[in-house]
Short mmCIF file of C-alpha atoms in Angstrom, two decimals:
data_model
loop_
_atom_site.label_atom_id
_atom_site.label_comp_id
_atom_site.label_asym_id
_atom_site.label_seq_id
_atom_site.Cartn_x
_atom_site.Cartn_y
_atom_site.Cartn_z
CA MET A 1049 -24.63 212.68 -208.06
CA LYS A 1050 -23.08 214.82 -210.94
CA SER A 1051 -20.70 213.00 -212.03
CA ASP A 1052 -22.64 210.07 -212.88
CA ARG A 1053 -25.07 212.45 -215.13
CA LEU A 1054 -22.25 213.56 -216.82
CA LEU A 1055 -21.31 210.66 -217.91
CA SER A 1056 -24.51 209.56 -218.90
CA ILE A 1057 -25.27 212.14 -220.82
CA LEU A 1058 -21.94 212.03 -222.92
CA LEU A 1059 -23.12 208.35 -223.24
CA LEU A 1060 -26.39 208.68 -224.61
CA LEU A 1061 -24.80 211.69 -226.87
CA GLN A 1062 -22.04 208.84 -227.78
CA THR A 1063 -25.65 206.27 -229.43
CA ARG A 1064 -27.22 209.48 -231.26
CA THR A 1065 -25.99 212.22 -234.07
CA ARG A 1066 -27.99 215.21 -231.93
CA VAL A 1067 -30.72 214.94 -228.64
CA PRO A 1068 -32.94 217.75 -227.53
CA ALA A 1069 -31.72 219.08 -223.99
CA ALA A 1070 -35.02 218.37 -222.82
CA GLU A 1071 -35.42 214.81 -223.29
CA LEU A 1072 -32.09 215.38 -221.45
CA ALA A 1073 -33.86 216.44 -219.29
CA LYS A 1074 -36.63 214.19 -218.62
CA ARG A 1075 -34.70 211.32 -218.96
CA LEU A 1076 -32.02 212.73 -216.24
CA GLU A 1077 -34.81 213.57 -214.13
CA VAL A 1078 -33.50 217.15 -214.24
CA SER A 1079 -34.10 220.69 -215.28
CA VAL A 1080 -33.11 222.11 -218.69
CA ARG A 1081 -31.28 224.79 -217.56
CA THR A 1082 -29.48 221.75 -215.70
CA ILE A 1083 -28.43 219.75 -218.73
CA TYR A 1084 -26.48 223.15 -219.90
CA ARG A 1085 -24.73 223.24 -217.24
CA ASP A 1086 -23.75 219.64 -217.37
CA VAL A 1087 -22.80 220.22 -221.00
CA ASP A 1088 -20.44 223.20 -220.48
CA SER A 1089 -18.96 220.81 -217.71
CA LEU A 1090 -18.00 218.39 -220.22
CA SER A 1091 -17.03 221.30 -222.72
CA ALA A 1092 -14.74 222.61 -219.46
CA SER A 1093 -12.80 219.22 -219.15
CA GLY A 1094 -12.32 217.98 -222.60
CA VAL A 1095 -15.00 216.43 -224.32
CA PRO A 1096 -16.01 217.77 -227.35
CA VAL A 1097 -19.75 218.92 -227.02
CA TYR A 1098 -21.80 221.02 -227.84
CA ALA A 1099 -25.83 223.16 -228.11
CA GLU A 1100 -27.01 224.09 -230.91
CA ARG A 1101 -30.33 226.41 -230.39
CA GLY A 1102 -33.56 226.63 -232.13
CA ARG A 1103 -35.88 224.57 -232.96
CA HIS A 1104 -33.91 221.22 -234.85
CA GLY A 1105 -31.40 221.65 -232.21
CA GLY A 1106 -30.02 219.64 -229.50
CA ILE A 1107 -27.03 218.86 -227.59
CA ALA A 1108 -24.49 216.48 -229.56
CA LEU A 1109 -20.50 215.57 -229.34
CA LEU A 1110 -18.52 216.39 -232.17
CA PRO A 1111 -18.30 213.82 -235.31
CA GLY A 1112 -15.83 210.16 -234.92
CA PHE A 1113 -15.78 211.53 -230.53
CA ARG A 1114 -16.54 208.76 -228.97
CA THR A 1115 -15.34 205.80 -225.34
CA ASP A 1116 -14.75 202.87 -227.76
CA VAL A 1117 -15.42 199.22 -225.76
CA THR A 1118 -16.05 196.74 -228.07
CA GLY A 1119 -16.71 192.76 -227.56
CA LEU A 1120 -19.91 191.68 -226.82
CA THR A 1121 -21.40 190.99 -230.29
CA SER A 1122 -25.30 191.35 -231.72
CA ASP A 1123 -27.07 189.39 -230.24
CA GLU A 1124 -25.28 189.26 -226.38
CA ALA A 1125 -26.23 192.71 -226.27
CA ARG A 1126 -30.61 192.12 -227.21
CA ALA A 1127 -29.90 189.23 -224.67
CA LEU A 1128 -28.60 192.05 -222.15
CA PHE A 1129 -31.55 194.53 -223.47
CA VAL A 1130 -33.76 190.78 -222.48
CA LEU A 1131 -32.10 191.41 -218.64
CA ALA A 1132 -33.57 194.22 -218.22
CA ALA A 1133 -37.22 193.72 -218.78
CA GLN A 1134 -38.05 190.88 -216.49
CA GLY A 1135 -38.85 193.24 -214.36
CA THR A 1136 -37.17 192.97 -210.94
CA HIS A 1137 -34.74 195.88 -210.46
CA SER A 1138 -37.57 197.00 -209.29
CA ALA A 1139 -38.29 195.66 -206.63
CA LEU A 1140 -34.63 195.66 -205.46
CA GLY A 1141 -33.68 199.74 -206.35
CA LEU A 1142 -32.38 199.00 -209.45
CA GLU A 1143 -33.89 200.92 -212.07
CA GLY A 1144 -32.27 203.66 -212.65
CA ALA A 1145 -29.04 201.98 -211.89
CA ILE A 1146 -30.20 199.38 -215.22
CA GLY A 1147 -31.61 202.55 -216.96
CA SER A 1148 -28.04 204.19 -216.65
CA ALA A 1149 -26.09 200.73 -217.45
CA LEU A 1150 -27.76 199.39 -220.26
CA ARG A 1151 -27.36 203.55 -221.60
CA LYS A 1152 -22.83 202.30 -220.87
CA VAL A 1153 -23.30 199.53 -222.99
CA MET A 1154 -25.20 201.00 -225.60
CA ALA A 1155 -22.99 203.76 -226.32
CA ALA A 1156 -20.00 200.34 -226.01
CA LEU A 1157 -21.37 198.17 -228.50
CA PRO A 1158 -20.08 199.26 -232.38
CA ALA A 1159 -22.12 201.17 -234.50
CA PRO A 1160 -23.76 198.27 -236.24
CA HIS A 1161 -25.20 196.09 -233.30
CA ARG A 1162 -27.35 199.08 -231.77
CA PRO A 1163 -30.45 199.41 -233.45
CA ALA A 1164 -31.01 195.73 -232.86
CA ALA A 1165 -30.47 195.78 -229.56
CA GLU A 1166 -32.40 199.26 -229.40
CA ALA A 1167 -35.02 197.33 -230.99
CA THR A 1168 -34.88 194.67 -228.53
CA SER A 1169 -35.87 197.12 -225.91
CA ARG A 1170 -38.67 198.21 -227.50
CA ARG A 1171 -39.39 195.50 -229.29
CA ILE A 1172 -39.97 192.69 -226.48
CA LEU A 1173 -41.21 192.77 -223.16
CA VAL A 1174 -40.86 190.21 -219.96
CA ASP A 1175 -44.05 190.49 -217.58
CA PRO A 1176 -43.90 188.06 -215.05
CA VAL A 1177 -47.04 187.87 -213.29
CA ARG A 1178 -49.67 185.37 -214.34
CA TRP A 1179 -53.30 185.90 -216.41
CA MET A 1180 -55.95 186.48 -213.51
CA ALA A 1181 -53.42 185.59 -210.55
CA THR A 1182 -54.08 187.92 -207.19
CA PRO A 1183 -51.89 191.34 -206.64
CA GLY A 1184 -50.01 190.79 -203.64
CA PRO A 1185 -49.14 192.70 -200.54
CA ALA A 1186 -46.25 195.59 -201.61
CA VAL A 1187 -43.19 194.26 -200.82
CA ASP A 1188 -40.36 196.48 -199.34
CA LEU A 1189 -37.23 194.29 -200.21
CA GLY A 1190 -34.43 196.66 -199.11
CA ASP A 1191 -33.73 194.82 -196.05
CA LEU A 1192 -34.28 191.55 -196.81
CA HIS A 1193 -31.22 192.38 -200.12
CA THR A 1194 -29.59 194.10 -197.52
CA ALA A 1195 -29.56 191.14 -195.54
CA VAL A 1196 -28.73 188.80 -197.59
CA PHE A 1197 -25.83 189.73 -198.93
CA ALA A 1198 -24.29 190.76 -195.04
CA GLU A 1199 -22.58 186.99 -194.46
CA ARG A 1200 -24.92 187.14 -191.18
CA ARG A 1201 -27.26 184.66 -190.01
CA LEU A 1202 -30.24 186.54 -189.67
CA ARG A 1203 -33.34 186.13 -187.52
CA LEU A 1204 -36.68 186.07 -189.31
CA ARG A 1205 -40.18 187.51 -188.09
CA TYR A 1206 -42.38 185.76 -190.02
CA ARG A 1207 -46.06 185.11 -190.85
CA HIS A 1208 -47.29 181.62 -192.28
CA GLY A 1209 -50.74 181.48 -194.43
CA GLY A 1210 -53.30 180.52 -192.67
CA GLU A 1211 -51.98 181.99 -189.19
CA THR A 1212 -52.03 185.03 -187.51
CA ARG A 1213 -48.87 185.80 -185.00
CA PRO A 1214 -45.36 185.77 -187.04
CA ARG A 1215 -42.62 183.35 -185.63
CA THR A 1216 -38.75 183.65 -184.79
CA TYR A 1217 -37.15 181.74 -186.88
CA THR A 1218 -32.68 181.80 -186.80
CA VAL A 1219 -32.04 181.28 -190.44
CA ASP A 1220 -28.51 181.24 -192.88
CA PRO A 1221 -29.33 182.40 -196.71
CA TYR A 1222 -28.81 182.06 -199.80
CA GLY A 1223 -30.03 184.91 -201.56
CA LEU A 1224 -33.72 186.33 -202.93
CA VAL A 1225 -35.64 184.50 -205.88
CA ALA A 1226 -38.33 185.86 -208.16
CA LYS A 1227 -40.95 183.22 -208.95
CA ALA A 1228 -43.21 184.21 -211.50
CA GLY A 1229 -43.76 187.51 -209.32
CA VAL A 1230 -43.54 186.36 -206.03
CA TRP A 1231 -40.11 186.82 -204.22
CA TYR A 1232 -39.17 184.14 -202.06
CA LEU A 1233 -36.17 183.90 -199.58
CA VAL A 1234 -34.09 180.79 -199.70
CA ALA A 1235 -32.06 180.53 -196.29
CA ASP A 1236 -31.05 176.93 -194.25
CA ARG A 1237 -33.16 176.58 -191.16
CA ARG A 1238 -30.93 173.78 -188.63
CA GLY A 1239 -29.08 172.48 -191.94
CA LYS A 1240 -32.13 172.03 -194.28
CA PRO A 1241 -33.08 173.83 -196.99
CA ARG A 1242 -36.69 176.05 -196.04
CA LEU A 1243 -37.79 178.71 -198.19
CA PHE A 1244 -40.26 182.41 -196.37
CA ARG A 1245 -41.87 183.91 -198.73
CA ALA A 1246 -41.47 188.08 -198.58
CA ASP A 1247 -44.59 189.89 -198.03
CA ARG A 1248 -45.17 187.40 -195.28
CA VAL A 1249 -41.82 189.07 -193.58
CA ALA A 1250 -42.91 191.21 -190.79
CA ALA A 1251 -38.77 191.80 -190.00
CA VAL A 1252 -35.54 190.87 -190.66
CA THR A 1253 -32.21 190.81 -188.14
CA VAL A 1254 -28.83 191.18 -188.44
CA THR A 1255 -26.27 188.85 -186.04
CA ASP A 1256 -23.43 188.94 -185.07
CA GLU A 1257 -22.72 185.17 -185.48
CA PRO A 1258 -21.42 184.37 -189.53
CA VAL A 1259 -23.41 182.28 -192.80
CA ARG A 1260 -22.89 179.11 -192.16
CA ARG A 1261 -24.23 177.27 -195.41
CA ARG A 1262 -23.46 173.73 -196.46
CA ALA A 1263 -20.32 173.44 -198.12
CA GLY A 1264 -20.41 173.56 -201.91
CA VAL A 1265 -24.55 175.01 -201.86
CA GLU A 1266 -24.80 177.58 -204.16
CA LEU A 1267 -27.87 179.27 -204.50
CA ALA A 1268 -29.57 177.98 -207.74
CA ASP A 1269 -28.98 174.20 -206.17
CA ALA A 1270 -30.80 174.99 -202.88
CA TRP A 1271 -33.35 177.32 -204.99
CA GLU A 1272 -33.36 173.56 -207.62
CA THR A 1273 -33.32 171.56 -203.99
CA LEU A 1274 -36.88 172.86 -202.66
CA ARG A 1275 -38.51 173.54 -206.42
CA ARG A 1276 -38.58 170.24 -206.91
CA GLU A 1277 -39.72 169.79 -203.27
CA VAL A 1278 -42.89 171.67 -204.42
CA GLU A 1279 -43.35 170.79 -207.97
CA GLN A 1280 -43.99 166.71 -207.55
CA ARG A 1281 -45.42 167.19 -203.97
CA PRO A 1282 -47.92 164.63 -204.40
CA ALA A 1283 -51.92 165.36 -204.61
CA GLU A 1284 -53.04 164.09 -201.88
CA VAL A 1285 -57.41 164.53 -203.59
CA LEU A 1286 -57.77 163.17 -207.20
CA VAL A 1287 -61.00 165.38 -208.84
CA THR A 1288 -63.07 164.93 -211.68
CA ALA A 1289 -65.08 168.02 -213.48
CA THR A 1290 -66.46 169.27 -216.16
CA VAL A 1291 -65.97 171.87 -217.77
CA ARG A 1292 -67.64 174.24 -220.00
CA ARG A 1293 -65.97 174.51 -223.49
CA SER A 1294 -66.76 177.98 -223.87
CA ARG A 1295 -64.55 178.26 -220.61
CA LEU A 1296 -62.65 176.17 -220.78
CA ASP A 1297 -59.20 178.24 -222.44
CA MET A 1298 -59.83 180.72 -219.08
CA PHE A 1299 -60.45 177.83 -216.61
CA LEU A 1300 -56.92 176.04 -218.22
CA ARG A 1301 -55.39 179.36 -217.94
CA ILE A 1302 -55.86 179.42 -213.89
CA LEU A 1303 -55.87 175.86 -213.59
CA GLY A 1304 -53.70 174.25 -215.75
CA PRO A 1305 -51.16 173.17 -213.51
CA GLN A 1306 -53.28 171.48 -211.40
CA LEU A 1307 -54.41 169.51 -214.10
CA ALA A 1308 -53.13 165.89 -213.87
CA GLY A 1309 -54.18 164.88 -217.86
CA PRO A 1310 -54.81 166.80 -220.92
CA PRO A 1311 -58.97 167.47 -220.86
CA GLY A 1312 -61.65 165.53 -222.34
CA GLU A 1313 -62.93 165.77 -225.97
CA GLY A 1314 -66.61 167.26 -226.58
CA ASP A 1315 -68.86 169.68 -224.19
CA PRO A 1316 -68.15 169.81 -221.34
CA ALA A 1317 -64.98 168.73 -220.99
CA THR A 1318 -63.75 166.72 -218.74
CA VAL A 1319 -61.02 167.22 -216.62
CA GLU A 1320 -59.08 165.75 -213.64
CA LEU A 1321 -57.39 167.32 -211.23
CA ALA A 1322 -54.24 166.82 -208.87
CA LEU A 1323 -54.73 168.54 -205.63
CA THR A 1324 -53.27 168.48 -202.16
CA ASP A 1325 -55.58 169.47 -200.49
CA VAL A 1326 -60.21 169.56 -200.52
CA ARG A 1327 -60.10 173.05 -199.55
CA ASP A 1328 -58.16 173.93 -203.50
CA ALA A 1329 -60.72 173.41 -204.97
CA ARG A 1330 -62.66 176.62 -204.12
CA ALA A 1331 -60.32 177.84 -206.68
CA LEU A 1332 -63.93 176.06 -209.05
CA LEU A 1333 -65.82 178.86 -207.90
CA PRO A 1334 -65.93 181.69 -209.46
CA PHE A 1335 -66.32 179.28 -212.29
CA GLY A 1336 -70.21 178.73 -211.16
CA ALA A 1337 -72.16 176.87 -212.98
CA ASP A 1338 -69.62 176.13 -216.34
CA VAL A 1339 -67.70 173.33 -213.85
CA GLU A 1340 -69.14 170.51 -212.07
CA VAL A 1341 -66.90 168.62 -209.35
CA LEU A 1342 -68.25 164.75 -210.65
CA THR A 1343 -65.59 163.40 -207.37
CA PRO A 1344 -64.95 163.09 -204.45
CA GLY A 1345 -67.84 163.34 -202.52
CA SER A 1346 -65.96 164.89 -199.88
CA VAL A 1347 -64.49 168.58 -202.65
CA ARG A 1348 -68.40 168.55 -203.83
CA GLU A 1349 -69.53 168.72 -200.19
CA ASP A 1350 -66.97 171.47 -199.72
CA LEU A 1351 -67.96 173.28 -202.48
CA ALA A 1352 -71.73 173.47 -201.09
CA ARG A 1353 -70.92 173.91 -197.99
CA VAL A 1354 -68.79 176.79 -198.99
CA ALA A 1355 -71.95 178.12 -202.02
CA ALA A 1356 -74.41 177.96 -199.83
CA ALA A 1357 -73.09 180.75 -196.62
CA VAL A 1358 -72.12 182.49 -198.79
CA ALA A 1359 -75.78 183.06 -200.17
CA GLU A 1360 -77.16 182.62 -197.29
CA ARG A 1361 -75.18 185.82 -196.20
CA TYR A 1362 -75.89 187.93 -199.87
CA GLY A 1363 -79.41 185.79 -199.79
CA GLY A 1364 -80.24 187.04 -196.24
CA GLY A 1365 -79.63 190.70 -196.39
CA GLY A 1366 -77.71 190.27 -193.22
CA HIS A 1367 -74.27 190.13 -191.40
CA GLY A 1368 -73.63 186.62 -191.17
CA ALA A 1369 -70.74 184.52 -189.60
CA ALA A 1370 -67.75 183.91 -192.69
CA PRO A 1371 -68.05 179.73 -193.95
CA GLY A 1372 -65.87 177.83 -191.78
CA SER A 1373 -62.13 176.97 -193.22
#
């Protein structure tokens, strides 16, 4: 909207002495001609803004003019700019909104605080995705984002991992959580908290029934309960393996959360992994001969069977059946 753009121009001009029209046009995704028209509109409304032509020209405000909002400390301002770097706004369709909001914050800051806040936005970057994580499918959070604010029960078509067909659930939503680059819907089903991966939600329908959350329970409470359940899930398979020291850093980067204790000394290093299923050990296969499972025998047998199936497929030149699961 034009009114939002005019306010953005005003706030940008308050943070700097002079801004080239081309830079304003690029930031606000409009033409330079539109910027000059906006400057005329600001001037007509009483804002002392003017344009200077030429190589060193640009758009500027008369010295001393500003809309001042104070109250933020330097550390508070820096914290806001770190928050903006966490990468969740794009998924929620709020990337443009956060940029506009930060321009308003920057303009409202007392002059001594601005350099630190601006430096934070250039020097701190938060990437929530773990190294070597498999890229997940693109997720359109639009419907879920709208649904969780509707204060109504939701009907989900949801596909569980390892299943090909979705099931239908009626749930009471608390909200959305981003965990290491993966989005989850946190909701009650039949009065108990449940996690639903957003990339497995095939469809979401807002019902006419009001939401029925448990009294006194907020999103953070429900998430904490679910997080503890996942992290404290008892391991069913304890795996002992050796890892060549040259690959240990990469091994720990990928499988560190499953370690049952610190790696041993020496080369190869001995490690213990706490897994929930024998098939979880298949994550070791990409390490080839650099990792060897010592115990239990069931894991060794499963890895040997999968490796043999892969070798047969590529060695035989045919199109055999996929390894069993």
